Coordinates of C-alpha atoms in Angstrom, one line a residue:
X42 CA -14.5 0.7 -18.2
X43 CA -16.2 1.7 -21.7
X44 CA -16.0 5.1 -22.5
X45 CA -18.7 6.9 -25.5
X46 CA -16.8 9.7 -27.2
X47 CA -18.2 11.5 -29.7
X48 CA -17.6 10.8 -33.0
X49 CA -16.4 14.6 -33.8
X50 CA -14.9 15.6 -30.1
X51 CA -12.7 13.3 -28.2
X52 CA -11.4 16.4 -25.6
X53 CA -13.6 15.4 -22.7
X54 CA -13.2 11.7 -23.5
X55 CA -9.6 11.9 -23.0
X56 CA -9.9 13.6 -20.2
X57 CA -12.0 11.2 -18.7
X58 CA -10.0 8.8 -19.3
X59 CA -7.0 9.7 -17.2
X60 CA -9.0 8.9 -14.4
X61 CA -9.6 5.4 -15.7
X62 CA -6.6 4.4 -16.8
X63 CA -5.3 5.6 -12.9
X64 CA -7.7 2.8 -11.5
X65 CA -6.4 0.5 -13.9
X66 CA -5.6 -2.2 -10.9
X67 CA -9.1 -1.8 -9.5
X68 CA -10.9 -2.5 -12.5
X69 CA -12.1 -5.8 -11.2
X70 CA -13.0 -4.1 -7.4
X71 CA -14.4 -1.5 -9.2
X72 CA -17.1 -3.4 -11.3
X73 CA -17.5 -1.4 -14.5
X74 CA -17.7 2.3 -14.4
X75 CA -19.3 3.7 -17.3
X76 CA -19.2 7.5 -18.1
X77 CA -21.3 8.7 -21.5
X78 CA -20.6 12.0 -22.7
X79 CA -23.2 13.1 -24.6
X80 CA -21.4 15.9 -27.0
X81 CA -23.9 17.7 -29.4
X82 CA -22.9 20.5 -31.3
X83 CA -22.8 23.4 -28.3
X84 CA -21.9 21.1 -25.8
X85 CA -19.0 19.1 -26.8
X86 CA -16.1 21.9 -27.1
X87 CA -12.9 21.2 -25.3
X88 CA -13.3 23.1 -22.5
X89 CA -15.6 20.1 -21.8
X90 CA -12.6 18.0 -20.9
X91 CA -12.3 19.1 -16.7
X92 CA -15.7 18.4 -15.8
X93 CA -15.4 15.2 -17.7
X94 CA -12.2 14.5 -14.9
X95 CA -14.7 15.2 -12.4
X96 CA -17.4 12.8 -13.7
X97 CA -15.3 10.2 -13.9
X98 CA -13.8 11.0 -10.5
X99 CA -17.4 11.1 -9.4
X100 CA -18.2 7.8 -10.6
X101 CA -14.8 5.3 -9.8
X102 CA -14.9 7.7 -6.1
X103 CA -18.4 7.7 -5.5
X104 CA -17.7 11.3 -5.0
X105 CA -21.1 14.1 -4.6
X106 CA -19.5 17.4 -5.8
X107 CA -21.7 20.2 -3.8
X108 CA -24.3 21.6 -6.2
X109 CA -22.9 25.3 -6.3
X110 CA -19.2 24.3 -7.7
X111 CA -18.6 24.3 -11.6
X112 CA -15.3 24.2 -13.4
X113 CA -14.3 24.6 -16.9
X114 CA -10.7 23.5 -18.6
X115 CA -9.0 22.2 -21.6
X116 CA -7.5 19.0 -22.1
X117 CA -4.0 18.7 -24.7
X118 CA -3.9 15.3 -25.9
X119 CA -1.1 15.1 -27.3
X120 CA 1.1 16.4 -25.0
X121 CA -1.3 15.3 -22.1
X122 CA -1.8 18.2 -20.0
X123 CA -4.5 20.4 -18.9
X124 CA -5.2 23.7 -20.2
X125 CA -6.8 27.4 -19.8
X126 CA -10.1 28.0 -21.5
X127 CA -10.0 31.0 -24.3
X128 CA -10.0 34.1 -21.9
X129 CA -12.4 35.6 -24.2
X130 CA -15.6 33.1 -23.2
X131 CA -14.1 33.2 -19.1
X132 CA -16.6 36.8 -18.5
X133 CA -19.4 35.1 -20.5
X134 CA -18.4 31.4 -18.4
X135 CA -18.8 33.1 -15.2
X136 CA -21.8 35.4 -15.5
X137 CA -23.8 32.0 -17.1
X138 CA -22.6 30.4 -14.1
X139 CA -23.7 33.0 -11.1
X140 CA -27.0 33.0 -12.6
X141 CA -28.0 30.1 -12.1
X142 CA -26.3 29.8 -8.5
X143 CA -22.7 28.6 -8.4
X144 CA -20.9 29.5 -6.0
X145 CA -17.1 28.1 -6.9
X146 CA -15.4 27.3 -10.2
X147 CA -12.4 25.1 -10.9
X148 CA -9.8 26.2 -13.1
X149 CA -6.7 25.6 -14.7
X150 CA -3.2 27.7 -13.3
X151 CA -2.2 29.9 -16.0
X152 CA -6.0 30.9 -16.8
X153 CA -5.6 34.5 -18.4
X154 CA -8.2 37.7 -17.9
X155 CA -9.7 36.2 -14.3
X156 CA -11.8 39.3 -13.4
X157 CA -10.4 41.2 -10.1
X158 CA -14.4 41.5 -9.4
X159 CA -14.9 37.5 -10.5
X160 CA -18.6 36.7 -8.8
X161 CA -17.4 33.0 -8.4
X162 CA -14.6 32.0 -5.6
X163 CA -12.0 30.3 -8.1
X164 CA -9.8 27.4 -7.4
X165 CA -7.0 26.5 -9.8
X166 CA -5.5 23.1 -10.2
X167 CA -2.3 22.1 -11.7
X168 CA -1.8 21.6 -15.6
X169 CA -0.4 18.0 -14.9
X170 CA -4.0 15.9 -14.7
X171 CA -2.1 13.4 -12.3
X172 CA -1.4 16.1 -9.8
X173 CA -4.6 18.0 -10.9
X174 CA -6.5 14.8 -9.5
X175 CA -5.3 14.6 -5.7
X176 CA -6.4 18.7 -5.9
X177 CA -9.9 17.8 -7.2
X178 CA -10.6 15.4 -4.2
X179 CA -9.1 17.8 -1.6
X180 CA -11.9 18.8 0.7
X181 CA -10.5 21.8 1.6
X182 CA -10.0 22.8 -2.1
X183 CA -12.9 21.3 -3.6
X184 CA -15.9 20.3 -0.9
X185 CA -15.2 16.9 -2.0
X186 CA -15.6 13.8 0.1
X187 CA -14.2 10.7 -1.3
X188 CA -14.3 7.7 0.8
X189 CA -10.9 6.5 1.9
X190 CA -10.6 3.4 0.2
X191 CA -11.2 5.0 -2.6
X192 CA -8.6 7.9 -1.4
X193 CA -6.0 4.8 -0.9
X194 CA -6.9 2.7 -4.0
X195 CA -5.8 6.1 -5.9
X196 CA -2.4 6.8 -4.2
X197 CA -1.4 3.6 -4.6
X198 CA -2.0 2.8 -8.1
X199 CA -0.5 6.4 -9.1
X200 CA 2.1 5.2 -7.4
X201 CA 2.6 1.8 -8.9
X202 CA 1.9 3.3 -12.3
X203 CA 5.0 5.7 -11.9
X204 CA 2.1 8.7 -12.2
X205 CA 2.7 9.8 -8.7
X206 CA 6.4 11.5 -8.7
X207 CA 5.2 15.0 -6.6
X208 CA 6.2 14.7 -2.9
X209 CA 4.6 16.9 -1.7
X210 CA 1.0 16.0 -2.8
X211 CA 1.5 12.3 -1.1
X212 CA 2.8 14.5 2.5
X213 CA -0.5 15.8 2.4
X214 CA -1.9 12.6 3.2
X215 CA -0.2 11.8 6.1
X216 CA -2.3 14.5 7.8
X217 CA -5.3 12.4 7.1
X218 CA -7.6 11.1 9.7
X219 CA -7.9 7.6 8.0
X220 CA -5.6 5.1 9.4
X221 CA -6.0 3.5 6.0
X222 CA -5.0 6.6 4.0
X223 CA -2.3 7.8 6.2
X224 CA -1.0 3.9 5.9
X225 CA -0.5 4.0 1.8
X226 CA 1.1 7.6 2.0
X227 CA 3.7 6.8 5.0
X228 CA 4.5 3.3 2.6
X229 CA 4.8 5.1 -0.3
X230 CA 7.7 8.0 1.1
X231 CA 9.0 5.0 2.6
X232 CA 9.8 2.9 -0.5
X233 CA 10.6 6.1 -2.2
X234 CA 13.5 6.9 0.0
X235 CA 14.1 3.2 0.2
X236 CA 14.8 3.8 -4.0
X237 CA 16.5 6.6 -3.6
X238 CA 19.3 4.6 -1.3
X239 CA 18.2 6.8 1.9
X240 CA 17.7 4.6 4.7
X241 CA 17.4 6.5 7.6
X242 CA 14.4 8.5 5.5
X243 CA 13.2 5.3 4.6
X244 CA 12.8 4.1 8.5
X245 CA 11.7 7.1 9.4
X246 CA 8.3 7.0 7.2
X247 CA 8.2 3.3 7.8
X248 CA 7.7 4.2 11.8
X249 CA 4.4 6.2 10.8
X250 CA 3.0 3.5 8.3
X251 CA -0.1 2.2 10.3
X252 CA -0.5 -1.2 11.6
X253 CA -4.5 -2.2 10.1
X254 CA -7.0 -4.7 11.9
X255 CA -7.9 -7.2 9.5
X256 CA -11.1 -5.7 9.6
X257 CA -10.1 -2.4 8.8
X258 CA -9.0 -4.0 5.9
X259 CA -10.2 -3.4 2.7
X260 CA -11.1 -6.1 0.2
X261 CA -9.6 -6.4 -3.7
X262 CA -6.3 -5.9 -4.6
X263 CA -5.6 -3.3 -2.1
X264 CA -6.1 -5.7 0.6
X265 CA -3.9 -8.2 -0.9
X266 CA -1.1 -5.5 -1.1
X267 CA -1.8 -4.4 2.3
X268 CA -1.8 -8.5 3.6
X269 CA 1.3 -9.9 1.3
X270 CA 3.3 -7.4 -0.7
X271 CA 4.0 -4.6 1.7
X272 CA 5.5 -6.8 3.9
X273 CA 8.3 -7.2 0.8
X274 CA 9.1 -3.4 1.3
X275 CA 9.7 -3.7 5.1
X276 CA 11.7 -7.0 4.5
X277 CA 14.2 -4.4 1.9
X278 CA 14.3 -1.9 4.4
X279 CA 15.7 -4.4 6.6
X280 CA 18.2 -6.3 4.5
X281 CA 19.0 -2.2 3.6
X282 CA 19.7 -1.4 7.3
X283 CA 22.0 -4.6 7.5
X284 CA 19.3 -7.1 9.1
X285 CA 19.9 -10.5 7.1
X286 CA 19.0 -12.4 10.1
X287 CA 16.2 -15.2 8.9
X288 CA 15.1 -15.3 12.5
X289 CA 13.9 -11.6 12.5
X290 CA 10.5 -11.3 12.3
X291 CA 9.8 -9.0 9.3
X292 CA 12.1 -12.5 7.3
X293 CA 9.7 -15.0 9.4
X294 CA 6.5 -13.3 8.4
X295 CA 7.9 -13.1 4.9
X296 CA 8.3 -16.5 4.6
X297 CA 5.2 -17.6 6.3
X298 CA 3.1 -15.3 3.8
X299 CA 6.0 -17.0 0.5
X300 CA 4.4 -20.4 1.9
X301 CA 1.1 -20.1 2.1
X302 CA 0.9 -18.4 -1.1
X303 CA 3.0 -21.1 -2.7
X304 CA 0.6 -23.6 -1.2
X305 CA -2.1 -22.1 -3.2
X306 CA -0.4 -22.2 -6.4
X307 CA 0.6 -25.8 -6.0
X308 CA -3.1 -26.6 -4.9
X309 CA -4.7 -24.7 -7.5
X310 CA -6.4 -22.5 -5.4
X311 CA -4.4 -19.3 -6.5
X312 CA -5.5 -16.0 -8.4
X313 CA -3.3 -13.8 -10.5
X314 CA -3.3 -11.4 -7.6
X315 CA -1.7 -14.7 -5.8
X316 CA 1.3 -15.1 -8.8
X317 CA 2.6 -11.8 -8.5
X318 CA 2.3 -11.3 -4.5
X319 CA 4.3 -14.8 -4.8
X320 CA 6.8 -13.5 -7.2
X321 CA 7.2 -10.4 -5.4
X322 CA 8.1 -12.1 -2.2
X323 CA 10.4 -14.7 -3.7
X324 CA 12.4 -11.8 -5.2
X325 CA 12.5 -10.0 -1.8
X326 CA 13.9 -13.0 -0.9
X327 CA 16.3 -13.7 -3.0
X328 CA 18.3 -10.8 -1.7
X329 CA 18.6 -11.8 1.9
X330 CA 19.8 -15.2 0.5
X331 CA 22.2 -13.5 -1.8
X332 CA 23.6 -11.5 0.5
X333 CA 23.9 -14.3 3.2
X334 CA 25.6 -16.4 0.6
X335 CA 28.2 -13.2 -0.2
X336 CA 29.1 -12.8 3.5
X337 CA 30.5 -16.5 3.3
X338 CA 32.5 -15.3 0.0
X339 CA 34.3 -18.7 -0.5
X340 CA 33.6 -22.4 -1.8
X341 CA 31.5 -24.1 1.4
X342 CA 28.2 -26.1 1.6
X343 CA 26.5 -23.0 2.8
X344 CA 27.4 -20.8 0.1
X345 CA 26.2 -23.8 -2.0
X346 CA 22.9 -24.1 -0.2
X347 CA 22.2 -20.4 0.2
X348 CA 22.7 -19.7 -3.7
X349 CA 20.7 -23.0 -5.0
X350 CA 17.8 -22.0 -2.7
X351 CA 18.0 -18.6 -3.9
X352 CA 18.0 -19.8 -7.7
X353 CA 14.9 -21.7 -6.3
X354 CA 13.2 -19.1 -5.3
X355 CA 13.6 -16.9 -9.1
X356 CA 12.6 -19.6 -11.0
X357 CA 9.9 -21.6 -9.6
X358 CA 7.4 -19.7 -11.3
X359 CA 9.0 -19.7 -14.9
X360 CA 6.5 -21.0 -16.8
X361 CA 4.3 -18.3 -15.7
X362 CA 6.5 -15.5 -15.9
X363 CA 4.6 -14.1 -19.0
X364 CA 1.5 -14.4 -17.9
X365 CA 2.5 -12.9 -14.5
X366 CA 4.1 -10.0 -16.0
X367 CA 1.8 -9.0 -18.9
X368 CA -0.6 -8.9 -15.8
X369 CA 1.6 -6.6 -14.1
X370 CA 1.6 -4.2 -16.6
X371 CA -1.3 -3.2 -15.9
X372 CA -0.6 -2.5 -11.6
X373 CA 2.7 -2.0 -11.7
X374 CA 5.0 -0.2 -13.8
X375 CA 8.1 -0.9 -12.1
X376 CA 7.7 -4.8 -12.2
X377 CA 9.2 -6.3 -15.7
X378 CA 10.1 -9.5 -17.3
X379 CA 13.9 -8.0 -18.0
X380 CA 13.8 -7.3 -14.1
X381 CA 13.5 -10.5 -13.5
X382 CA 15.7 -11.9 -16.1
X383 CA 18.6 -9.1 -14.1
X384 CA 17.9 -11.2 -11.0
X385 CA 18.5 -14.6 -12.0
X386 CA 21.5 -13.5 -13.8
X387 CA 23.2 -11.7 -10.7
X388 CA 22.0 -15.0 -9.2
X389 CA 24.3 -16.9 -11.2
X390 CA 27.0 -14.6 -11.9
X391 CA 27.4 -15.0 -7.7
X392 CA 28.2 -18.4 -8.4
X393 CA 30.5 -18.0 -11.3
X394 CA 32.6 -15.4 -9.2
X395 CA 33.6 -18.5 -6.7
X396 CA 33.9 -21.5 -9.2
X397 CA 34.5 -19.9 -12.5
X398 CA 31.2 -21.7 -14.2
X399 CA 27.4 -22.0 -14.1
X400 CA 25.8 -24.6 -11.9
X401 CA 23.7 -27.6 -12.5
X402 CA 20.7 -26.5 -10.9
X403 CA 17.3 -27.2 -12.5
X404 CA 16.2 -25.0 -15.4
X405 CA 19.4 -23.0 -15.7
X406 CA 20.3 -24.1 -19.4
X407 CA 16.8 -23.1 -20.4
X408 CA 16.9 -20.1 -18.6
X409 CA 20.2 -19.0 -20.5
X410 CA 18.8 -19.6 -23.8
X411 CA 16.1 -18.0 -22.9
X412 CA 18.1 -14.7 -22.2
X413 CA 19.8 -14.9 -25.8
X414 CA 16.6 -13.5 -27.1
X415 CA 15.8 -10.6 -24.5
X416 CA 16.8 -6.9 -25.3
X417 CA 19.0 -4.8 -22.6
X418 CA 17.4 -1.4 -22.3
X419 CA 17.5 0.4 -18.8
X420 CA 20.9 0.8 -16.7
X421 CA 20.3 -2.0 -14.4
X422 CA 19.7 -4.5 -18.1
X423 CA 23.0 -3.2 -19.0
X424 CA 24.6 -4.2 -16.0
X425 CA 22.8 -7.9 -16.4
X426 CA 24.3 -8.0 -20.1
X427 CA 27.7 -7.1 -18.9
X428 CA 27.4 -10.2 -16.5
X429 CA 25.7 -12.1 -19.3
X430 CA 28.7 -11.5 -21.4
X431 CA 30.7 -12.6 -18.8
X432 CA 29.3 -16.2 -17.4
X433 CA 28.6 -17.0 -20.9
X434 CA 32.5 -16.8 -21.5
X435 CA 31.3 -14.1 -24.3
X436 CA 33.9 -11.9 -23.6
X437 CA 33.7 -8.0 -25.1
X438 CA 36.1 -6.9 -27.2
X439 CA 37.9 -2.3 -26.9
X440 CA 35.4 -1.8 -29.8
X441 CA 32.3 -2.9 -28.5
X442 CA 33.2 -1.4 -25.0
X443 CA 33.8 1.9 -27.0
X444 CA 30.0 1.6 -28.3
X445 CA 28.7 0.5 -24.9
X446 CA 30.2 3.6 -23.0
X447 CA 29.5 6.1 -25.0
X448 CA 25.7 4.7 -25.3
X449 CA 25.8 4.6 -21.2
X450 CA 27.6 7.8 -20.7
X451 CA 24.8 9.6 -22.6
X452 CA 21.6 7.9 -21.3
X453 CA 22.9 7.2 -17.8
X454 CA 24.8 10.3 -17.6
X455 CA 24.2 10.4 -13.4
X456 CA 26.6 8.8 -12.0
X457 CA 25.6 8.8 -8.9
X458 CA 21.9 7.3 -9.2
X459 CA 21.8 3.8 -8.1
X460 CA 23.1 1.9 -10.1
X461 CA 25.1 3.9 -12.6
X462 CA 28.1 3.6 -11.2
X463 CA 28.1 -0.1 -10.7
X464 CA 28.2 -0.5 -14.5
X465 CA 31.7 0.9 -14.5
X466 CA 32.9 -1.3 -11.6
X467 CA 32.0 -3.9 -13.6
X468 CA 34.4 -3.0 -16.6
X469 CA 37.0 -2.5 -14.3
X470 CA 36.1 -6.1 -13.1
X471 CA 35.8 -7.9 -16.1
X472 CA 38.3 -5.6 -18.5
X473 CA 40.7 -4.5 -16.0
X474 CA 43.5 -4.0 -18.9
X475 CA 40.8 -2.2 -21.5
X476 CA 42.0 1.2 -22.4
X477 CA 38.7 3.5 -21.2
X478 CA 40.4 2.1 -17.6
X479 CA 40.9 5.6 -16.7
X480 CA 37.5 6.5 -17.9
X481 CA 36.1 4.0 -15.3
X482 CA 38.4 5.2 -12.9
X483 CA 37.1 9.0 -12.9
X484 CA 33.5 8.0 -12.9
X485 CA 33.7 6.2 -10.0
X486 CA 35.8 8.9 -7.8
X487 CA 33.0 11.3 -8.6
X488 CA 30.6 8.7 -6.9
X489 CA 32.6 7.5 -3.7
X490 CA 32.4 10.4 -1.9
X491 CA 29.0 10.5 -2.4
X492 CA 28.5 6.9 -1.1
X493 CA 30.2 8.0 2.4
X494 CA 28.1 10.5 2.9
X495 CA 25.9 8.7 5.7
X496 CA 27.2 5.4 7.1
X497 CA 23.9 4.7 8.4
X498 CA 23.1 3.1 4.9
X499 CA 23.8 0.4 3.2
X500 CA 25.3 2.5 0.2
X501 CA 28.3 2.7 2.6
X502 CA 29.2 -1.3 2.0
X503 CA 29.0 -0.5 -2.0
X504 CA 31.7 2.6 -0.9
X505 CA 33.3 -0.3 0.5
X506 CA 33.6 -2.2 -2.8
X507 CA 34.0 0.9 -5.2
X508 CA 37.1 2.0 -3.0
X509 CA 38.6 -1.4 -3.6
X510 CA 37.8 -1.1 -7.0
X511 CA 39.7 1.9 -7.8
X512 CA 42.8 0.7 -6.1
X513 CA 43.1 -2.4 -7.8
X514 CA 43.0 -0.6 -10.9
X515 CA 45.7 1.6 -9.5
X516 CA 44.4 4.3 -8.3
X517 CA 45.1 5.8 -4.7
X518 CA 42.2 6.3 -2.7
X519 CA 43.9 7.9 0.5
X520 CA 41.0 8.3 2.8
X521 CA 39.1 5.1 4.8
X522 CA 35.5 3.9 4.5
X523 CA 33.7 5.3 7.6
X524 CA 32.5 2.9 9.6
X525 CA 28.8 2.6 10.6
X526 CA 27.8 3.4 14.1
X527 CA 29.4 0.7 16.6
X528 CA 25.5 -0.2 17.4
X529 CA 24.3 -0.7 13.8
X530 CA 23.4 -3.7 12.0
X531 CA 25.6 -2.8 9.3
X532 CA 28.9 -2.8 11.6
X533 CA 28.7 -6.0 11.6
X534 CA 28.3 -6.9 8.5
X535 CA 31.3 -4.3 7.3
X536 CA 33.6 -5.8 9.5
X537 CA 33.0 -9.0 8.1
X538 CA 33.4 -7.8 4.1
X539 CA 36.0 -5.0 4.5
X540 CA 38.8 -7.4 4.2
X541 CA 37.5 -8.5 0.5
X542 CA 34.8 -5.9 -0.1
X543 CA 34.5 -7.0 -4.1
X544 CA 33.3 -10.5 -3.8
X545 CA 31.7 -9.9 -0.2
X546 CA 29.8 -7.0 -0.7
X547 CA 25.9 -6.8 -1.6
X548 CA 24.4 -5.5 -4.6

């Protein structure tokens, strides 16, 4: 992935390099794509920088542009966006380019001074390069033909690299003609609604993802995603939909895919692709086990069991957590170290709820004293450091409270996003006397009635637990819970944690 830029014009080399970064997990699939830009003195002005994004579209997509389409746009480094050429050179632009035979120029919205009589067909792409990409490859825009696996390959990395946030260009996908294609953009609405705590949406795309031959495919890291980590979405839209049953079959092909990769760790026979697909699954895991462990809610051997195999399951890899995470930086933005720090902890906060005190598993001393030296950023790591606090007998005093809520209340400021709100259960949990109390209190009744809402999803168990909460810090929630349809998974399991919602609830 070596890139030449000029020494005097680094525009076009930019540019170009959107595109590579995107294919940052396919590097090694990819071989090594290498674009020069040769910049003299006439050619290397920044209106260089959108056919540079189509070179280096042309080489990581094997992509043949047809020879009578031309385009012309800016690139803003610093703020990272693409921009309109000077209107002043657009007439000169477009008459050079009908003599000698285009046909169609790309172009940048917001371009100023198009000519009503323009002697080119124009298409305009959007300033964002990351949207502007999916447009470039769009046949129907463009004459573009990318092969799909290419197609795939680039939806889900944007994805994974937290480039991909427009709807709407992934929907567009789903009206492919590849299985393969149609596969990666049905996953990803899937897992995005799955985020976003709508289940019913998330089952809904999950119907349309497509079931692939082995065959069909395709090799690198794609078709280790396709083989052992998408199965860790379905297995969360299952535990979300209130299927914690290890005999279902999305659990049993989980656990058959956990032990062969674990196999090939222990043999020596695994690749990096291997530790993360492994970690992955554990973690998917871990919440089924979790949650089994919380519908028991008291001091048994299976609570015992389910919790220790859990904590099992977190820390097996440990001594490779670095290595497996600094390679995950560069597929997957929304994999961390301090995620998986937040697990174990929840892990063992689970267990200090019932007995009051940390276990005597292996590794759990190390772990801890391991945490005293990680930073708390994001809402979930303040959560985690709240329960840190807690099973560490670290107790927080009103003044550091005071400093914690104002921090949270201005960089966390909606409530209702998953999982704001938890963080003031948990004051109300831990510091049921503190005086913000009634702080807590009215943050959370802004959220409950968001959390009924649909009773198809699992959010309605947390309404469960954030009802309870409120009224054992004295205030009166008059309304129920609804209950989830009588043929639902989850009416089950909320009959079974309604009685103690707190301790017995998931999440």
């Amino acid at each position: 992935q070596s890139l030449q830029p000029s020494e005097f014009e680094s525009h076009a080399y930019n540019a170009a390099k959107i595109i590579f970064d995107l294919f940052k997990p396919f590097q090694h699939d990819l071989g090594d794509p290498l674009v020069e830009l040769y910049l003299d003195e006439n050619g290397g002005g920044t209106s260089l920088s959108l056919p540079a994004m189509l070179a280096a579209l042309s080489r990581t997509l094997e992509i043949t542009w047809k020879d009578t389409i031309i385009s012309t746009g800016c690139y803003d480094k610093i703020n990272q966006l693409l921009l309109p050429v000077d209107a002043n050179t657009l007439p000169a632009k477009l008459e050079c380019a009908k003599r000698f035979g285009y046909k169609k120029i790309i172009l940048v919205e917001g371009q100023q001074d198009i000519p009503t009589d323009c002697p080119l067909e124009t298409v305009l792409v959007n300033p964002d390069p990351n949207i502007a990409v999916f447009q470039l490859i769009n046949p129907k825009l463009t004459g573009a033909i990318p092969k799909d696996r290419h197609v795939a390959r680039l939806l889900y990395s944007a994805d994974r690299l937290g480039k991909l946030k427009n709807e709407t260009i992934i929907k567009t996908f789903l009206e492919s003609d590849s299985k393969l294609v149609k596969s990666i953009a049905s996953d990803i609405l899937s897992r995005n609604a799955l985020h976003r705590g709508e289940t019913a949406e998330a089952a809904k795309y999950h119907k349309q993802v497509e079931t692939l031959l082995w065959d069909k495919i395709p090799n690198g890291y794609l078709g280790h995603y396709l083989r052992y980590e998408r199965i860790a979405a379905t297995a969360i839209l299952k535990i979300d939909l209130g299927i914690w049953n290890d005999e279902d079959e999305t659990h049993t092909a989980l656990d058959n895919r956990l032990a062969h990769l674990e196999n090939a760790i222990n043999g020596g026979f695994a690749d990096r692709n291997d530790y993360f697909a492994a970690l992955t699954l554990a973690n998917t895991r871990v919440l089924r086990k979790r949650f089994q462990s919380r519908l028991t809610a008291r001091c048994d051997e299976q609570f015992e069991q389910l919790l220790q195999s859990a904590w099992h399951d977190l820390i097996f890899l440990f001594d490779n957590w670095d290595a497996i995470y600094k390679f995950a930086e560069r597929i997957d933005k929304k994999s961390t170290l301090r995620r998986q720090r937040n697990y174990c902890i929840e892990c063992l906060t689970d267990y200090w709820k019932v007995h009051q005190g940390l276990p005597r598993w292996e590794r759990v001393d190390e772990f801890l004293n391991w945490c005293k030296k990680k930073r708390y950023e994001d809402a979930f790591d303040k959560i985690a450091e709240l329960n840190f606090r807690i099973i560490m007998d670290n107790h927080i005093n009103e003044k550091e409270l005071d400093t914690k809520i104002k921090r949270f209340d201005r960089q966390f400021s909606k409530t209702v996003v998953h999982p704001n709100w938890i963080f003031y259960e948990k004051i109300l949990q831990f510091a049921p006397d503190t005086k913000h109390k009634q702080h807590c209190i009215t943050k959370l009744t802004e959220v409950l009635p968001k959390l009924e809402e649909n009773n198809k999803s699992i959010f309605i168990l947390l309404a469960l637990r954030t009802r309870a909460v409120l009224q054992r810090a004295g205030y009166k929630v008059q309304r129920n819970i609804p209950a989830p349809p009588a043929d639902a998974p989850l009416q089950k399991i909320y009959d079974i944690i309604k009685d103690n919602p707190i301790d017995r609830c998931p999440y």
